[in-house]
């Protein structure tokens, strides 16, 4: 019997956005613990999570605005003061299920859309499509807390060919992420050497898949498929029936996710106060 997909409705949007919000809040809490002088913090306003991870950090923004409560000008003012008092610009990640009235209110306050992303989901128990380049020598394992540096270095090396200027940033990001609560990191190894990294965060009955990266010499061996399968199996064993991922619309990442059974729940828009 086919594994059922839930409807892409408001309850699902609340699950997905709260899952990503909690994952980001866990990251911010991890940074605050590892780097006390960073000022990293977060708070909840009108059901939305507002994260400050430093000026210019892609995590400095909100998730879930408008999905849990009707948003007033007072709520927006509170959020703007949260970011502004820390010298940060204001960004809100908005699901279309928050409704058009919120978009109109944001436009009235000087916000403009600056980015879109596809939010995809699938049941964790759905089978993963076989790799076109299977390698029986691959081994996937969950890493321990004492291997945060190894996991972060592998993830950063995987990004070096696409964004060499972000390697140091990704290395720091990986180490902080590996120490966050409810974040589980995995490595794919070939002949005992790590060649790919991936992670997942658990929350709201949903596993958020992130951190997917393969070192250049380890590509086309099926490492990412193996990592995906291992993470989905882990999530199902923990009692989480759904998985989610966010990608650039129409990207190779989105196509790969769709090949592995993910469906688009909605296209999300990031709004910036200019």
Coordinates of C-alpha atoms in Angstrom, one line a residue:
X1 CA 0.0 0.0 0.0
X2 CA 1.5 3.4 -0.9
X3 CA 2.7 5.6 1.9
X4 CA 0.3 8.5 2.3
X5 CA 1.4 12.1 1.9
X6 CA -0.4 14.7 4.1
X7 CA -2.2 17.6 2.4
X8 CA -0.1 20.7 1.8
X9 CA -2.3 22.8 4.1
X10 CA -2.0 25.2 7.0
X11 CA -1.4 22.5 9.6
X12 CA 1.5 21.1 7.5
X13 CA 2.9 24.6 7.0
X14 CA 2.9 25.1 10.7
X15 CA 4.7 21.8 11.2
X16 CA 7.4 22.5 8.6
X17 CA 8.0 26.1 9.5
X18 CA 8.2 25.4 13.3
X19 CA 10.6 22.5 12.6
X20 CA 13.0 24.9 10.7
X21 CA 12.5 27.6 13.3
X22 CA 13.4 25.2 16.1
X23 CA 16.4 24.0 14.2
X24 CA 17.7 27.5 13.8
X25 CA 16.9 28.4 17.4
X26 CA 19.0 25.4 18.5
X27 CA 21.8 26.6 16.3
X28 CA 21.7 30.1 17.8
X29 CA 21.6 28.6 21.3
X30 CA 24.7 26.5 20.4
X31 CA 26.5 29.6 19.2
X32 CA 25.6 31.4 22.3
X33 CA 27.1 28.6 24.4
X34 CA 30.3 28.2 22.3
X35 CA 30.8 31.9 21.6
X36 CA 29.3 33.8 24.6
X37 CA 30.5 37.2 23.2
X38 CA 28.5 36.8 20.0
X39 CA 25.3 38.0 21.5
X40 CA 23.4 35.2 19.7
X41 CA 19.8 34.9 21.0
X42 CA 16.3 34.3 19.9
X43 CA 12.7 35.0 21.0
X44 CA 9.1 34.1 20.1
X45 CA 6.8 36.8 18.9
X46 CA 3.2 36.1 17.7
X47 CA 4.2 32.4 17.2
X48 CA 7.2 33.3 15.0
X49 CA 10.7 32.6 16.1
X50 CA 13.1 35.5 15.7
X51 CA 16.8 34.6 15.6
X52 CA 19.8 36.8 16.0
X53 CA 23.0 34.9 15.0
X54 CA 25.1 38.0 14.3
X55 CA 24.9 40.9 11.8
X56 CA 24.9 39.5 8.3
X57 CA 24.3 35.9 9.3
X58 CA 21.8 34.1 7.0
X59 CA 20.2 32.7 10.2
X60 CA 19.4 36.2 11.5
X61 CA 15.7 36.3 10.5
X62 CA 12.3 35.0 11.5
X63 CA 10.3 31.8 10.7
X64 CA 6.6 31.1 11.0
X65 CA 5.4 34.7 11.0
X66 CA 1.6 34.8 10.4
X67 CA 1.0 31.1 10.6
X68 CA 0.1 30.9 14.3
X69 CA -1.4 34.3 15.1
X70 CA -2.7 37.3 13.2
X71 CA 0.2 39.7 12.9
X72 CA -0.3 43.3 14.0
X73 CA 1.8 46.4 13.6
X74 CA 2.8 46.1 17.2
X75 CA 4.2 42.6 16.6
X76 CA 6.2 43.9 13.6
X77 CA 7.4 46.8 15.7
X78 CA 8.6 44.4 18.4
X79 CA 10.4 42.3 15.8
X80 CA 12.0 45.3 14.2
X81 CA 13.3 46.5 17.6
X82 CA 14.7 43.0 18.3
X83 CA 16.8 43.1 15.2
X84 CA 17.4 46.9 15.0
X85 CA 18.7 47.1 18.6
X86 CA 21.4 44.6 17.6
X87 CA 22.4 46.4 14.4
X88 CA 20.9 43.8 12.1
X89 CA 18.6 44.2 9.1
X90 CA 15.1 42.7 9.3
X91 CA 14.2 39.6 7.3
X92 CA 11.1 37.4 7.5
X93 CA 10.7 34.0 5.9
X94 CA 7.0 33.9 4.9
X95 CA 4.9 30.9 3.9
X96 CA 2.1 31.7 1.4
X97 CA -0.3 30.0 3.8
X98 CA 0.2 33.0 6.2
X99 CA -2.3 34.8 3.8
X100 CA -2.3 37.9 1.6
X101 CA -3.1 40.3 4.4
X102 CA 0.3 39.8 6.0
X103 CA 2.0 40.5 2.6
X104 CA 0.0 43.7 2.3
X105 CA 1.0 44.8 5.8
X106 CA 4.7 44.0 5.1
X107 CA 4.6 46.1 1.9
X108 CA 3.0 49.0 3.8
X109 CA 5.8 49.0 6.3
X110 CA 8.5 49.1 3.6
X111 CA 9.3 45.4 3.1
X112 CA 10.2 44.0 -0.3
X113 CA 10.6 40.3 -1.4
X114 CA 14.2 39.4 -1.9
X115 CA 14.4 35.6 -2.1
X116 CA 12.2 32.6 -2.7
X117 CA 12.7 28.9 -1.8
X118 CA 10.9 25.7 -2.4
X119 CA 9.8 23.8 0.8
X120 CA 9.5 20.1 0.0
X121 CA 8.4 17.1 2.1
X122 CA 7.9 13.4 2.0
X123 CA 7.1 10.4 4.3
X124 CA 10.2 9.0 5.9
X125 CA 9.1 5.4 5.3
X126 CA 8.9 5.9 1.5
X127 CA 11.6 4.0 -0.3
X128 CA 14.6 5.9 -1.7
X129 CA 15.3 5.6 -5.4
X130 CA 18.4 3.5 -6.1
X131 CA 21.6 5.3 -7.0
X132 CA 22.8 5.3 -10.7
X133 CA 26.3 4.8 -9.4
X134 CA 26.0 2.4 -6.4
X135 CA 29.2 1.7 -4.5
X136 CA 29.1 -1.3 -2.1
X137 CA 32.2 0.1 -0.4
X138 CA 30.3 3.0 1.1
X139 CA 29.6 3.1 4.8
X140 CA 27.3 5.6 6.5
X141 CA 27.5 6.3 10.2
X142 CA 26.3 8.8 12.8
X143 CA 29.1 10.9 14.2
X144 CA 29.7 11.4 17.9
X145 CA 29.9 14.8 19.6
X146 CA 33.7 14.5 19.7
X147 CA 33.7 14.3 15.9
X148 CA 32.2 17.8 15.3
X149 CA 35.3 19.1 13.8
X150 CA 35.7 16.1 11.4
X151 CA 32.1 16.4 10.3
X152 CA 32.4 20.2 9.8
X153 CA 35.6 19.8 7.8
X154 CA 34.1 17.2 5.5
X155 CA 31.0 19.4 4.9
X156 CA 33.2 22.5 4.3
X157 CA 35.4 20.6 1.8
X158 CA 32.3 19.6 -0.1
X159 CA 31.4 23.3 -0.6
X160 CA 34.9 24.4 -1.6
X161 CA 34.4 23.9 -5.4
X162 CA 31.1 25.8 -5.5
X163 CA 31.9 28.6 -3.0
X164 CA 35.6 28.6 -2.1
X165 CA 35.2 32.0 -0.3
X166 CA 32.7 30.4 2.1
X167 CA 34.8 27.5 3.3
X168 CA 35.9 29.1 6.6
X169 CA 32.3 30.2 7.2
X170 CA 31.0 26.8 6.5
X171 CA 33.6 25.2 8.8
X172 CA 32.5 27.4 11.7
X173 CA 28.8 26.8 10.8
X174 CA 29.3 23.1 10.8
X175 CA 31.0 23.0 14.2
X176 CA 28.3 25.0 15.8
X177 CA 25.5 23.0 14.1
X178 CA 27.1 19.7 15.2
X179 CA 26.8 20.9 18.8
X180 CA 23.2 22.0 18.6
X181 CA 20.4 20.2 20.4
X182 CA 18.4 17.6 18.4
X183 CA 20.8 17.8 15.5
X184 CA 22.3 14.5 14.3
X185 CA 25.2 14.4 12.0
X186 CA 26.2 11.6 9.5
X187 CA 29.2 10.8 7.4
X188 CA 29.5 8.6 4.4
X189 CA 32.9 6.9 4.2
X190 CA 34.8 5.2 1.4
X191 CA 37.6 2.9 2.5
X192 CA 37.5 4.5 6.0
X193 CA 37.8 8.1 4.7
X194 CA 34.9 10.6 5.0
X195 CA 33.7 11.7 1.6
X196 CA 30.3 13.2 2.3
X197 CA 28.3 14.8 5.2
X198 CA 24.7 15.3 6.0
X199 CA 22.6 16.2 9.1
X200 CA 19.1 16.3 10.3
X201 CA 17.2 18.2 13.0
X202 CA 14.1 16.7 14.7
X203 CA 11.1 18.7 15.6
X204 CA 7.2 18.8 15.3
X205 CA 7.1 15.3 14.0
X206 CA 9.3 16.4 11.0
X207 CA 13.0 15.7 10.2
X208 CA 14.7 18.7 8.6
X209 CA 17.5 17.4 6.2
X210 CA 20.4 19.8 5.8
X211 CA 24.2 19.9 5.5
X212 CA 24.4 17.8 2.4
X213 CA 27.9 18.0 0.9
X214 CA 30.3 15.7 -0.9
X215 CA 34.0 16.3 -1.4
X216 CA 35.0 16.6 -5.0
X217 CA 36.8 13.3 -5.3
X218 CA 33.9 11.4 -3.7
X219 CA 31.2 12.4 -6.1
X220 CA 29.1 10.1 -8.3
X221 CA 29.6 7.2 -5.9
X222 CA 26.1 7.3 -4.4
X223 CA 27.2 8.9 -1.2
X224 CA 24.3 11.4 -1.0
X225 CA 21.7 8.8 -1.7
X226 CA 23.2 6.6 1.0
X227 CA 23.2 9.5 3.4
X228 CA 19.6 10.4 2.6
X229 CA 18.5 6.8 3.1
X230 CA 20.3 6.6 6.5
X231 CA 18.9 9.8 7.7
X232 CA 15.3 8.9 6.7
X233 CA 15.7 5.5 8.4
X234 CA 17.0 7.2 11.5
X235 CA 14.1 9.7 11.6
X236 CA 11.5 6.9 11.1
X237 CA 13.1 4.9 13.9
X238 CA 12.8 7.9 16.2
X239 CA 9.1 8.2 15.4
X240 CA 9.2 11.1 12.9
X241 CA 6.9 10.3 10.0
X242 CA 7.9 13.2 7.7
X243 CA 11.0 14.8 6.3
X244 CA 11.5 18.2 4.8
X245 CA 14.1 20.1 2.8
X246 CA 14.3 23.6 1.4
X247 CA 15.9 24.4 -1.9
X248 CA 16.3 27.1 -4.6
X249 CA 13.3 26.8 -6.9
X250 CA 14.0 24.8 -10.1
X251 CA 17.5 24.0 -8.9
X252 CA 19.4 20.7 -9.2
X253 CA 18.9 20.2 -5.5
X254 CA 15.1 20.5 -6.0
X255 CA 15.2 18.0 -8.9
X256 CA 17.3 15.6 -6.8
X257 CA 14.8 15.9 -3.9
X258 CA 11.8 15.2 -6.2
X259 CA 13.6 12.2 -7.7
X260 CA 13.7 10.9 -4.1
X261 CA 10.0 11.3 -3.5
X262 CA 9.9 14.8 -2.1
X263 CA 6.9 17.0 -3.1
X264 CA 6.7 20.8 -3.1
X265 CA 4.5 22.0 -0.2
X266 CA 4.8 25.6 -1.2
X267 CA 7.2 28.3 -2.4
X268 CA 8.3 30.6 0.4
X269 CA 9.3 34.2 0.1
X270 CA 11.9 36.1 2.2
X271 CA 11.0 39.7 2.9
X272 CA 13.5 42.5 3.8
X273 CA 12.7 45.9 5.2
X274 CA 14.5 48.4 3.0

